[in-house]
Short mmCIF file of C-alpha atoms in Angstrom, two decimals:
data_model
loop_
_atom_site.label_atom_id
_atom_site.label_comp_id
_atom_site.label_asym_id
_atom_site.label_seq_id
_atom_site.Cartn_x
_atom_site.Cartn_y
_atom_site.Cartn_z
CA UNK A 1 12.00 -7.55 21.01
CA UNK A 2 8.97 -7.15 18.45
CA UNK A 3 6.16 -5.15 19.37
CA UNK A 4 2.63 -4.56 17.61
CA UNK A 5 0.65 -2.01 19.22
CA UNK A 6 -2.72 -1.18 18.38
CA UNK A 7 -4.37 2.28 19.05
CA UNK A 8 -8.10 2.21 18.65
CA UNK A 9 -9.81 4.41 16.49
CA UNK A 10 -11.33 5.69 19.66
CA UNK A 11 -8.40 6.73 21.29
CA UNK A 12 -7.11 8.83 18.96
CA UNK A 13 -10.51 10.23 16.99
CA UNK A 14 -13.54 12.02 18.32
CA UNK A 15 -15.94 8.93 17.77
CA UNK A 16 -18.75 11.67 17.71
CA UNK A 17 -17.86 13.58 14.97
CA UNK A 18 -17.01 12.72 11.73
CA UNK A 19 -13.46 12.59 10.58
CA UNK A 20 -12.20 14.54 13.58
CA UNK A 21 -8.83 13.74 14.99
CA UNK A 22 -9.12 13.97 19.13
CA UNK A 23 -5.44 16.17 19.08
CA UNK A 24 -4.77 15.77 22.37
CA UNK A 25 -5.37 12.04 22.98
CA UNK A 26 -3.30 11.53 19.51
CA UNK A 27 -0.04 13.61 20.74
CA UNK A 28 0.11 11.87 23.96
CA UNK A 29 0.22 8.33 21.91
CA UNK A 30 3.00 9.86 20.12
CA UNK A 31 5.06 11.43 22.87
CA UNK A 32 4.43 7.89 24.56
CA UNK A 33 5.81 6.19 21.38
CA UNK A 34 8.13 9.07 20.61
CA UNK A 35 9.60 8.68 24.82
CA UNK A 36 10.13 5.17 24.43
CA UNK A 37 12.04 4.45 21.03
CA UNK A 38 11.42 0.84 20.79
CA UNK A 39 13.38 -1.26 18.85
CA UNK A 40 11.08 -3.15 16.11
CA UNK A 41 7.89 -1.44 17.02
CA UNK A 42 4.78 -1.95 14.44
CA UNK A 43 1.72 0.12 14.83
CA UNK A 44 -2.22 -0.33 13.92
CA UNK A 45 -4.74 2.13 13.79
CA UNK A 46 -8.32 1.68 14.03
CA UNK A 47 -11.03 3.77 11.91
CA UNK A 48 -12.75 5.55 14.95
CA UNK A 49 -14.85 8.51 13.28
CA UNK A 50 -13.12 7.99 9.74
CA UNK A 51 -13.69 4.80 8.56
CA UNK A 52 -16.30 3.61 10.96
CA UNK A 53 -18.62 6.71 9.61
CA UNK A 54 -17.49 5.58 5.53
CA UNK A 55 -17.53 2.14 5.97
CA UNK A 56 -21.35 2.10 7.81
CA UNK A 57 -22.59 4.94 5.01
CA UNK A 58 -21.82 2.34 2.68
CA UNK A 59 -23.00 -0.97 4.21
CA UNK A 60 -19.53 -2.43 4.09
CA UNK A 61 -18.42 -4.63 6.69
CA UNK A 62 -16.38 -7.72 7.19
CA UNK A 63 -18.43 -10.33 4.99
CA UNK A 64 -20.52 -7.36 2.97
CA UNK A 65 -18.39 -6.08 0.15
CA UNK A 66 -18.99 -3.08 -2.82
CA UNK A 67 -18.13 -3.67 -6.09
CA UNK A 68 -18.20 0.20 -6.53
CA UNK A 69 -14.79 1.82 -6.60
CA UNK A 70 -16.42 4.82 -5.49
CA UNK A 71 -16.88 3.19 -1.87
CA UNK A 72 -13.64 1.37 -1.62
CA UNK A 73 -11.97 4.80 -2.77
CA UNK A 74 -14.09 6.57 -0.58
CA UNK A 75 -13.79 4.45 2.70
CA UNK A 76 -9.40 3.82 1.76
CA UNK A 77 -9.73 7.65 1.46
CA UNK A 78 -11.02 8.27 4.45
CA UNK A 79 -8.79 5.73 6.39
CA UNK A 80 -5.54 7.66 4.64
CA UNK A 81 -6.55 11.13 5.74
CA UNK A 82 -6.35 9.72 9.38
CA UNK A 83 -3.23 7.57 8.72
CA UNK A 84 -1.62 11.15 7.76
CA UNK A 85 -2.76 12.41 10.44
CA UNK A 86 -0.73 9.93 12.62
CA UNK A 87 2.10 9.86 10.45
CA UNK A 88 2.08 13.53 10.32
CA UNK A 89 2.80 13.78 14.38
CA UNK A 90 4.67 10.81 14.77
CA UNK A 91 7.32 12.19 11.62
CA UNK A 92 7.24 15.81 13.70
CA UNK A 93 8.02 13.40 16.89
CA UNK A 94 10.86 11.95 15.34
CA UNK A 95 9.73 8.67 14.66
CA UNK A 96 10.68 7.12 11.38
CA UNK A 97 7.10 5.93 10.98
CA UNK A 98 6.21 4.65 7.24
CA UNK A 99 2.46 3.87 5.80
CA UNK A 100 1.78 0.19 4.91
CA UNK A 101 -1.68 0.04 3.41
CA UNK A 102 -3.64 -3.38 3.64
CA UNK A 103 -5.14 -2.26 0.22
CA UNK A 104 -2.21 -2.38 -1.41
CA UNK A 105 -1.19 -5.67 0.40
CA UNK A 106 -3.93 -7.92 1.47
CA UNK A 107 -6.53 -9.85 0.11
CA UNK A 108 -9.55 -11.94 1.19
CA UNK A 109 -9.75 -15.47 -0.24
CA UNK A 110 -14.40 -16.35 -0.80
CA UNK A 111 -14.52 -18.26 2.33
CA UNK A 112 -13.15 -14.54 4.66
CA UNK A 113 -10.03 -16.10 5.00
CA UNK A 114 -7.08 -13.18 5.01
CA UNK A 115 -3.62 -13.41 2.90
CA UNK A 116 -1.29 -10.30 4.55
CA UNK A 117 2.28 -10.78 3.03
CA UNK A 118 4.20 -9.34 5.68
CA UNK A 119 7.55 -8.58 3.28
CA UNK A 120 7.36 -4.79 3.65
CA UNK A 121 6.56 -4.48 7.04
CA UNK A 122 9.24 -6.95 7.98
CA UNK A 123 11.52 -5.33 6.10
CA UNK A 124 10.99 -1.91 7.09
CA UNK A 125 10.98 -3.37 10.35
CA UNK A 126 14.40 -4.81 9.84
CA UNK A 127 15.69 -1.29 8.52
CA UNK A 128 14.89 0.59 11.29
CA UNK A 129 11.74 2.02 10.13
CA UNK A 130 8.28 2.13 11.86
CA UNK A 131 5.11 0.43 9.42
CA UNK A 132 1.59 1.57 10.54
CA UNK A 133 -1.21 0.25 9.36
CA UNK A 134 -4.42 0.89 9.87
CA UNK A 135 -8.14 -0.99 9.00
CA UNK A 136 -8.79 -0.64 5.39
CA UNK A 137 -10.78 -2.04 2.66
CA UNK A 138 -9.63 -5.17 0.41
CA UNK A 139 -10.24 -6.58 -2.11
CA UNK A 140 -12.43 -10.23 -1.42
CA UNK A 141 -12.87 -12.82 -3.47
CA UNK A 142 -16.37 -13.00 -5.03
CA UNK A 143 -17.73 -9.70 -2.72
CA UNK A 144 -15.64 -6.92 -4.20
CA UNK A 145 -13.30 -4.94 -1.59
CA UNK A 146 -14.43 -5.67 2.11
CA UNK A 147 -13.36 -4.38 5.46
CA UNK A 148 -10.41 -5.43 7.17
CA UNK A 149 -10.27 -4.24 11.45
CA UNK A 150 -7.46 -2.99 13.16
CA UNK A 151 -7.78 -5.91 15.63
CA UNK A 152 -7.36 -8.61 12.78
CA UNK A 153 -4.29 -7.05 11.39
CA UNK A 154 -2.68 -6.80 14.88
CA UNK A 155 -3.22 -10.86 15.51
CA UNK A 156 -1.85 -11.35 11.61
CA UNK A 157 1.23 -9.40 12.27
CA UNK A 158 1.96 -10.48 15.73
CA UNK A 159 1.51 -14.05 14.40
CA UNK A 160 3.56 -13.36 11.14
CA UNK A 161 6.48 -11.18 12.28
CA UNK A 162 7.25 -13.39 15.49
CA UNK A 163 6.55 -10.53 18.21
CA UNK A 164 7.05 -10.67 21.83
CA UNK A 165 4.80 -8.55 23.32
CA UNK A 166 0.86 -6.79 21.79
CA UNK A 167 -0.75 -3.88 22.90
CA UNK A 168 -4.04 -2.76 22.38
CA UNK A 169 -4.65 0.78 23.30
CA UNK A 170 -8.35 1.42 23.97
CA UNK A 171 -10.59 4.07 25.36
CA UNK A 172 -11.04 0.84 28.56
CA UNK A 173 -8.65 0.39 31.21
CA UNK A 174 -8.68 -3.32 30.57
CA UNK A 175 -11.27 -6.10 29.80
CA UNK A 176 -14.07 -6.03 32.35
CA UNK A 177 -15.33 -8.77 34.41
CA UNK A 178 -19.05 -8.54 35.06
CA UNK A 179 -18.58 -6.59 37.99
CA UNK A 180 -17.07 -4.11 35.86
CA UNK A 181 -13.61 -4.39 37.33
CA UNK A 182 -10.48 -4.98 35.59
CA UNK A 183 -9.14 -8.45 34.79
CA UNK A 184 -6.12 -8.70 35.90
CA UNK A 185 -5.21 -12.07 33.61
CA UNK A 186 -7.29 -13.90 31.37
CA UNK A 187 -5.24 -17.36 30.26
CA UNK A 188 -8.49 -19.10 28.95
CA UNK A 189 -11.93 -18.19 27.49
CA UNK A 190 -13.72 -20.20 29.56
CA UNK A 191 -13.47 -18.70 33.03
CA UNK A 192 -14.61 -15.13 32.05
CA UNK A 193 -16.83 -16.15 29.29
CA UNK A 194 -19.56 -14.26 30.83
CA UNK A 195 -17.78 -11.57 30.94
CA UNK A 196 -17.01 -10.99 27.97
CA UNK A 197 -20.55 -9.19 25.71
CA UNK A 198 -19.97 -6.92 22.94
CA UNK A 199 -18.01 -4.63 24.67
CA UNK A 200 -18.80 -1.79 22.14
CA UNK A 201 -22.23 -2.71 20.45
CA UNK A 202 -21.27 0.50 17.25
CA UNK A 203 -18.06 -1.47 16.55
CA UNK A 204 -19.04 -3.28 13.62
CA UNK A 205 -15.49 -5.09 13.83
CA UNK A 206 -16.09 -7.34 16.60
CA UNK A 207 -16.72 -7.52 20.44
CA UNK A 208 -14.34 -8.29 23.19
CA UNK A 209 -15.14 -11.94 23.04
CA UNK A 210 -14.15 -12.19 19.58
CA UNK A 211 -11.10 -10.04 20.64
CA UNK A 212 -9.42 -12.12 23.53
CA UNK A 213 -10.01 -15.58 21.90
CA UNK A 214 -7.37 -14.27 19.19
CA UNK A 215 -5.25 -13.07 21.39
CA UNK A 216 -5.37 -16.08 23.58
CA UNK A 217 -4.17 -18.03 20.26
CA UNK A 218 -0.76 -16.04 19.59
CA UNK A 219 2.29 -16.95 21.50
CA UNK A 220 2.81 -13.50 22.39
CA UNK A 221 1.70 -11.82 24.91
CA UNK A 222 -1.34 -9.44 24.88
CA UNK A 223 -2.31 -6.46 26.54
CA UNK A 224 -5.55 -4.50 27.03
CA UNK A 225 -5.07 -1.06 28.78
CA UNK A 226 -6.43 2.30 28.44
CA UNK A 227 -4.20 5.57 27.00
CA UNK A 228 -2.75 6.15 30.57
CA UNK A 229 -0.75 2.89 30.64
CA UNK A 230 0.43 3.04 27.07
CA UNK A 231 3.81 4.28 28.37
CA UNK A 232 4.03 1.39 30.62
CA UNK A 233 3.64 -1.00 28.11
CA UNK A 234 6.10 0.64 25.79
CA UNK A 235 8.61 0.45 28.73
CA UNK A 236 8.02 -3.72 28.76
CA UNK A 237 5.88 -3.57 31.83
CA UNK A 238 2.64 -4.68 32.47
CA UNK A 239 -0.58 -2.81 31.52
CA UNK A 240 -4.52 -3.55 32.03
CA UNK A 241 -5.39 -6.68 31.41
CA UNK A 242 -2.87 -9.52 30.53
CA UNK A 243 -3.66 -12.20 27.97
CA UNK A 244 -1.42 -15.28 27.91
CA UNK A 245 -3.00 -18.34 26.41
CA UNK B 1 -7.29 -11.08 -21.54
CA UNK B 2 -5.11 -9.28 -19.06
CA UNK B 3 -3.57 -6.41 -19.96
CA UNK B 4 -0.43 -4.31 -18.13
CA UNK B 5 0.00 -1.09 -19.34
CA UNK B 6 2.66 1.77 -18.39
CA UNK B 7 2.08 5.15 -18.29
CA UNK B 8 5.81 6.76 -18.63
CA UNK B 9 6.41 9.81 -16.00
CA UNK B 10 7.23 11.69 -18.98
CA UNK B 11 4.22 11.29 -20.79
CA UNK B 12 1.40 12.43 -17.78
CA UNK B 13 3.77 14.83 -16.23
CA UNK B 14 5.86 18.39 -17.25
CA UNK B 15 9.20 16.73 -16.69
CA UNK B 16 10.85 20.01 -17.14
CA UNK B 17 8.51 21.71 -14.09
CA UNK B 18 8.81 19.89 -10.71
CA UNK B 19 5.50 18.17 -9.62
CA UNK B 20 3.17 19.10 -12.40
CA UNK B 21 1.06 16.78 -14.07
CA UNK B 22 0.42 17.28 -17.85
CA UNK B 23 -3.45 17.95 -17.82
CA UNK B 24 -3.76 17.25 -21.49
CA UNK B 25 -1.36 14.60 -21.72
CA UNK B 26 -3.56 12.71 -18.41
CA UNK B 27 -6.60 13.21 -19.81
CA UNK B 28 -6.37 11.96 -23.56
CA UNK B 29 -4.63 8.69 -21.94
CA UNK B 30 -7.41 8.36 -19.35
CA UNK B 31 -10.33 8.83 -22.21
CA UNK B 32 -8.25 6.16 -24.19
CA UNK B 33 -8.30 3.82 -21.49
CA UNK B 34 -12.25 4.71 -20.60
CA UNK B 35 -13.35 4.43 -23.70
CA UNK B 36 -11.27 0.93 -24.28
CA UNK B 37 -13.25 -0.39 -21.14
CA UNK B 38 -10.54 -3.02 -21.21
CA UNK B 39 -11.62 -6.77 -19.38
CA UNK B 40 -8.80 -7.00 -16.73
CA UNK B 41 -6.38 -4.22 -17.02
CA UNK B 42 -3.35 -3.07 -14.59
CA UNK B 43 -2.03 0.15 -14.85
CA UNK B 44 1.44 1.49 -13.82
CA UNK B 45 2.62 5.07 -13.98
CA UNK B 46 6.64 6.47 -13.69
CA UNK B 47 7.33 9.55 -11.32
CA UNK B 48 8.22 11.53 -13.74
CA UNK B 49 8.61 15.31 -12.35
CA UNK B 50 7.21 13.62 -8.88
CA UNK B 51 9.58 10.90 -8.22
CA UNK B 52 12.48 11.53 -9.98
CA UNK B 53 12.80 14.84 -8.62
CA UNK B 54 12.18 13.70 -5.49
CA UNK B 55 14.38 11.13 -5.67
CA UNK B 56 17.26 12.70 -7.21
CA UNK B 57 17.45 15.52 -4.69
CA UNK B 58 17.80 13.07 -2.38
CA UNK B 59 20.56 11.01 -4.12
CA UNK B 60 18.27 8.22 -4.10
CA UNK B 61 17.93 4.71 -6.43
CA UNK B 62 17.34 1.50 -7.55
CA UNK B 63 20.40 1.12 -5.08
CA UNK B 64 21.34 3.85 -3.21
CA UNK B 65 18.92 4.03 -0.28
CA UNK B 66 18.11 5.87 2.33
CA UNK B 67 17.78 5.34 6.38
CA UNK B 68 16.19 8.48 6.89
CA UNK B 69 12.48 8.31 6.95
CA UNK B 70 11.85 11.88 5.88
CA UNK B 71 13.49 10.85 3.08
CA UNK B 72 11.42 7.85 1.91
CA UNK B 73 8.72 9.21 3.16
CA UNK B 74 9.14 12.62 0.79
CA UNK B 75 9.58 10.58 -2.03
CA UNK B 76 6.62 8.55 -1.32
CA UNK B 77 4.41 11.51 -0.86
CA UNK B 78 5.47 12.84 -4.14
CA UNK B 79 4.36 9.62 -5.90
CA UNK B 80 1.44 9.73 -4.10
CA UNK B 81 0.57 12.83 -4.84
CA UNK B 82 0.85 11.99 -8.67
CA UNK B 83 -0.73 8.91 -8.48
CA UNK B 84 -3.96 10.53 -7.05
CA UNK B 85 -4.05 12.68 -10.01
CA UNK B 86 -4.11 10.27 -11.82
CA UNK B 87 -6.87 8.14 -9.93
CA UNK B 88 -8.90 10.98 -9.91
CA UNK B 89 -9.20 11.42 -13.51
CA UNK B 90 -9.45 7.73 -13.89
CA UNK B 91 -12.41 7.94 -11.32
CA UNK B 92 -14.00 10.87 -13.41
CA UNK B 93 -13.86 8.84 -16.36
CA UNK B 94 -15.53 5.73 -14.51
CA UNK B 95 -12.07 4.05 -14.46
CA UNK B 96 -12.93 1.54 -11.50
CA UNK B 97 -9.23 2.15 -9.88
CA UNK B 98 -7.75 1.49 -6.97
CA UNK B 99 -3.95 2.13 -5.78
CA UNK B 100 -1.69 -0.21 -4.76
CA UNK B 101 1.35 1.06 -3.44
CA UNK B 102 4.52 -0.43 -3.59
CA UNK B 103 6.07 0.56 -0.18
CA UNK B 104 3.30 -1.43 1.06
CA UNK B 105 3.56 -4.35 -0.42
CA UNK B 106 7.38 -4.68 -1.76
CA UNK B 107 10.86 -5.01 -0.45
CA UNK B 108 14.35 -6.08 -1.81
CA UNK B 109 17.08 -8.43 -0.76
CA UNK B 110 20.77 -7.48 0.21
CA UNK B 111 21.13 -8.76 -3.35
CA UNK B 112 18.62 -5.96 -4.93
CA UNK B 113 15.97 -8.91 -5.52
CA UNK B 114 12.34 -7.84 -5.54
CA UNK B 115 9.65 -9.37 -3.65
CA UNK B 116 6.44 -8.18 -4.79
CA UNK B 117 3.66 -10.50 -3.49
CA UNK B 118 0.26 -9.86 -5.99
CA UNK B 119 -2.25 -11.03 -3.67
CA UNK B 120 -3.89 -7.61 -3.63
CA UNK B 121 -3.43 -6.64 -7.22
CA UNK B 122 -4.85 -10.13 -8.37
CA UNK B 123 -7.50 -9.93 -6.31
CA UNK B 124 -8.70 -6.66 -7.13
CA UNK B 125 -8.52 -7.27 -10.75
CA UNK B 126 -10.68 -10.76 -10.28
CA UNK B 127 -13.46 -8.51 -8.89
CA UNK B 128 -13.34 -6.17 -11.85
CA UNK B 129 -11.29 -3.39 -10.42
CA UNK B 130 -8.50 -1.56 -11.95
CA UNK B 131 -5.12 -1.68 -10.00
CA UNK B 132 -2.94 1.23 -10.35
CA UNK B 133 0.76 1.22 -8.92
CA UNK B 134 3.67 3.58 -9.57
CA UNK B 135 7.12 3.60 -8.97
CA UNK B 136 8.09 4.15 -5.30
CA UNK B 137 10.39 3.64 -2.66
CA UNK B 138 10.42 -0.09 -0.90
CA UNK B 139 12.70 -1.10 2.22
CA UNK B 140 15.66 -2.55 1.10
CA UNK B 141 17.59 -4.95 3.43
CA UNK B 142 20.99 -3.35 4.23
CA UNK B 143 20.00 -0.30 2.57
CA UNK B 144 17.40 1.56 3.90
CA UNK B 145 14.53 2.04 1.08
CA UNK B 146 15.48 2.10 -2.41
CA UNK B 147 13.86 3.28 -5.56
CA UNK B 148 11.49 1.25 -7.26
CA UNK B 149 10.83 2.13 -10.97
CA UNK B 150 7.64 1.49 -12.75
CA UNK B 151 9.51 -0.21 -15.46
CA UNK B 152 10.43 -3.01 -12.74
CA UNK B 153 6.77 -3.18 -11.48
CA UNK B 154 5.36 -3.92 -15.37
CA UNK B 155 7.81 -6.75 -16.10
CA UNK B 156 7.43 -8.16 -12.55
CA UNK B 157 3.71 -7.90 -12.95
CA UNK B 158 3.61 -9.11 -16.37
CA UNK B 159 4.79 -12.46 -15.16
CA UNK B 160 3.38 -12.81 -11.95
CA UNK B 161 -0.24 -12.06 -13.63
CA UNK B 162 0.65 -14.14 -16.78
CA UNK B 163 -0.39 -10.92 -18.92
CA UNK B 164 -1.35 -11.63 -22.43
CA UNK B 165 -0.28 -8.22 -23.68
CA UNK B 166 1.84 -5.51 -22.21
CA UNK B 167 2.31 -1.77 -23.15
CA UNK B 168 5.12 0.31 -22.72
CA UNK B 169 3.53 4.12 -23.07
CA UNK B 170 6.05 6.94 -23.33
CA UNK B 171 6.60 9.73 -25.18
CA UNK B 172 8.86 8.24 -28.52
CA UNK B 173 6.88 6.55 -31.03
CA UNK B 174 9.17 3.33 -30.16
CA UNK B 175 12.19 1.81 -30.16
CA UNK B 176 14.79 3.39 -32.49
CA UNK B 177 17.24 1.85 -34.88
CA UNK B 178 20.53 3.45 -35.30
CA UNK B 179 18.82 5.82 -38.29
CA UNK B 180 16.47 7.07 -35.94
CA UNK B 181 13.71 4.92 -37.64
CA UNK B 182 10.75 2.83 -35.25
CA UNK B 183 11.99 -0.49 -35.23
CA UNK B 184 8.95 -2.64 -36.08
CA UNK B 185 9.68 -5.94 -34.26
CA UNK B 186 12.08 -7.21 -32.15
CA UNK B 187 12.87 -10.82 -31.28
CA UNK B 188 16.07 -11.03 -29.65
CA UNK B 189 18.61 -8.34 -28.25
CA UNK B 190 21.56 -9.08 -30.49
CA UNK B 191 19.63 -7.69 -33.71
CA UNK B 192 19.56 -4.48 -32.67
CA UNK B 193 21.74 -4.17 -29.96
CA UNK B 194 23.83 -1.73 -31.30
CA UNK B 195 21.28 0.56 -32.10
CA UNK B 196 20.05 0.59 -28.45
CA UNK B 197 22.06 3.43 -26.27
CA UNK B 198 20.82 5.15 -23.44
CA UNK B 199 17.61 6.56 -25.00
CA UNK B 200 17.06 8.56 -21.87
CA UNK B 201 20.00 9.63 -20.32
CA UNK B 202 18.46 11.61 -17.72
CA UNK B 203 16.14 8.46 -16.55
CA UNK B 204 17.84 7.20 -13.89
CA UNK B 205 16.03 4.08 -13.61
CA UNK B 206 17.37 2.28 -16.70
CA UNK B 207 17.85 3.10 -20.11
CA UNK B 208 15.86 1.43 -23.60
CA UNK B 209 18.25 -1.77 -23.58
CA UNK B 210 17.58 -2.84 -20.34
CA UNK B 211 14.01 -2.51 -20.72
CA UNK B 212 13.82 -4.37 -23.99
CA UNK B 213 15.94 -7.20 -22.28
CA UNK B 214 13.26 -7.57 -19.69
CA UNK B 215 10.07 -7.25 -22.04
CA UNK B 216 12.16 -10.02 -24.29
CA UNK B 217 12.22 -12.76 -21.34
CA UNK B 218 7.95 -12.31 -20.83
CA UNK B 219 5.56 -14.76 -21.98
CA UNK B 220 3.61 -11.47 -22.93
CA UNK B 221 3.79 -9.43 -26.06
CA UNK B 222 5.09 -6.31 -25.19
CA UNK B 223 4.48 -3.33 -27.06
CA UNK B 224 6.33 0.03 -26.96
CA UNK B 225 4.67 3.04 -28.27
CA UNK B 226 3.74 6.88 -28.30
CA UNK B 227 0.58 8.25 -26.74
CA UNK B 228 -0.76 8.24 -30.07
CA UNK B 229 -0.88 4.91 -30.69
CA UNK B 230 -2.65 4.27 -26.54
CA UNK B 231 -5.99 3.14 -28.46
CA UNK B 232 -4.92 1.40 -31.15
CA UNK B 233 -2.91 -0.72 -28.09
CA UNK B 234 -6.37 -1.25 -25.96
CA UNK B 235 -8.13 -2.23 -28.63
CA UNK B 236 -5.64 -5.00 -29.38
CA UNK B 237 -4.24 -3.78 -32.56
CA UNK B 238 0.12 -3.68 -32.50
CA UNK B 239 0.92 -0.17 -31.73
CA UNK B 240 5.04 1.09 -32.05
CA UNK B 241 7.67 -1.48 -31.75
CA UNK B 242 6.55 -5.21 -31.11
CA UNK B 243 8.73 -7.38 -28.35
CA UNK B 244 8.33 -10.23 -28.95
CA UNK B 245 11.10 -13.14 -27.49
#
């Protein structure tokens, strides 16, 4: 049983202030993870007030690159201190969590498309270990170093390493329908595609929309849930909203 | 031109005082390589009193590993913290470098093969950047993580970037013959085989004959010098003891 799990840089930062860690959200990830010892676990962590805040000083985005290595250093920078951080509690919780940068790993090709050689993080998968990654900058061809989202890696790697089940781990419950309850299952686009707006309009890395539709495409099966139900998703139950495509 | 160039541990770092880089030593290589402004350059470093401490106080190498991820993870941090010494300086001097690690990126077989996709590294040297990687830790199937050296990096780079030249910077003026004389050329191992012990018996990643076997089988002209001769290397002229197979 391979799992990706993605916690969003607003669940475990204080989105309001810059490069601030929000403590108490982040320990109760990692007592969740810590709780549940999963087998092959992978985790992905977005930039919330880290790289958001770096990235957006500097213009970058998906498709708008630097050529500086001042703002690639200064954005990958950023994105480390919080990928310490994480390590950091999730080492002091016992996990045997190890860093896998996308810098060091990926690469964009001109026309956006991603290469992510998933050798080290399926082999320190296979070892016993625990790889977390976390959006970054890469190079791209043509644009200099880009960014690369949480929510792309977690569709590469769940793709890539086989996995059964993906969680994402947001500040939401679920996905809303436009009554602003939670969707219980979503197995197509096309009957909530009203729904689904830019969910987060300051998330420069893509709406909900953008969001499901990958998740729809993998053969695993997705979740969207809020911080309360990460434990139940951990456990192999269900959790917010369920995407099966 | 693409150029692959080692910086030995020994040469950037007190290898007699654990973790301490040697400020004088770091800085005259990083003017040499500013000042060379070189076209599409890769740089590796060693661990030197980082990683080799590190490593050997953990009984650690190229294929002894370790399951425990305070381990890797110590040994890791070590490098790391060396490596962003020397990005630093290299930043300060308008270096445009970026780190690639190899935990991220690499991993090894049962049979102690190395995978090391270059998808990053080549990309971030098309878009002008400079590359910097040291040796590490990588998971190792069966094994935990092992030790990585730089040593392995430069030849495996070397061949996967089709390099045109590659240096080999430590802190001997080159290979020795059996007189302790700089051996000008080499062009195959039996020649001088008997002259080539152990140069560095405390190095646990490989001694001089090993290396010279691997900088033999390149395409690239390899090129193993003193800190001395760093310039005269960037600027293309032969520098030490020439390998050429």
């Amino acid at each position: 049983m391979t799992v990706v799990l993605k916690l969003g840089g607003s669940v475990i930062t204080d989105k309001e202030t810059p490069e601030t860690v929000d403590d108490d959200a982040l320990t109760a990830a990692v007592d969740a993870i810590a709780d549940a010892d999963p087998d092959r676990l992978v985790v992905v962590h977005g930039g919330g007030s880290f790289g958001h805040v770096a990235a957006s000083e500097r213009g970058m985005g998906r498709t708008t690159g630097s050529r500086d290595a001042a703002d690639v250093w200064a954005v990958h920078d950023a994105m480390r201190r919080l990928n310490d951080a994480v390590l950091d509690r999730l080492h002091d919780a016992g996990v045997p969590a190890l860093p896998v940068h996308p810098l060091s790993v990926a690469a964009r090709t001109e026309g956006n498309e991603l290469s992510l050689p998933l050798d080290s993080t399926a082999r320190l998968l296979g070892e016993g270990f625990v790889p977390v990654l976390h959006g970054d900058v890469v190079g791209h061809a043509g644009s200099g170093a880009t960014i690369v989202s949480g929510d792309e890696l977690v569709t590469r790697l769940a793709a890539g390493l086989d996995a059964d089940r993906v969680g994402l781990c947001s500040t939401v419950p679920g996905v809303y329908d436009a009554d602003g309850g939670v969707i219980h299952r979503i197995t197509d686009v096309a009957s909530v595609e009203d729904a689904l707006g830019d969910a987060d309009a300051t998330d420069v890395t893509g709406g909900m929309a953008a969001k499901v539709r990958a998740l729809l495409a993998l053969d695993a099966t997705a979740y969207v849930f809020g911080p309360a139900s990460l434990s139940a998703f951990l456990a192999g139950e269900s959790a917010g909203t369920v995407i099966d495509g």
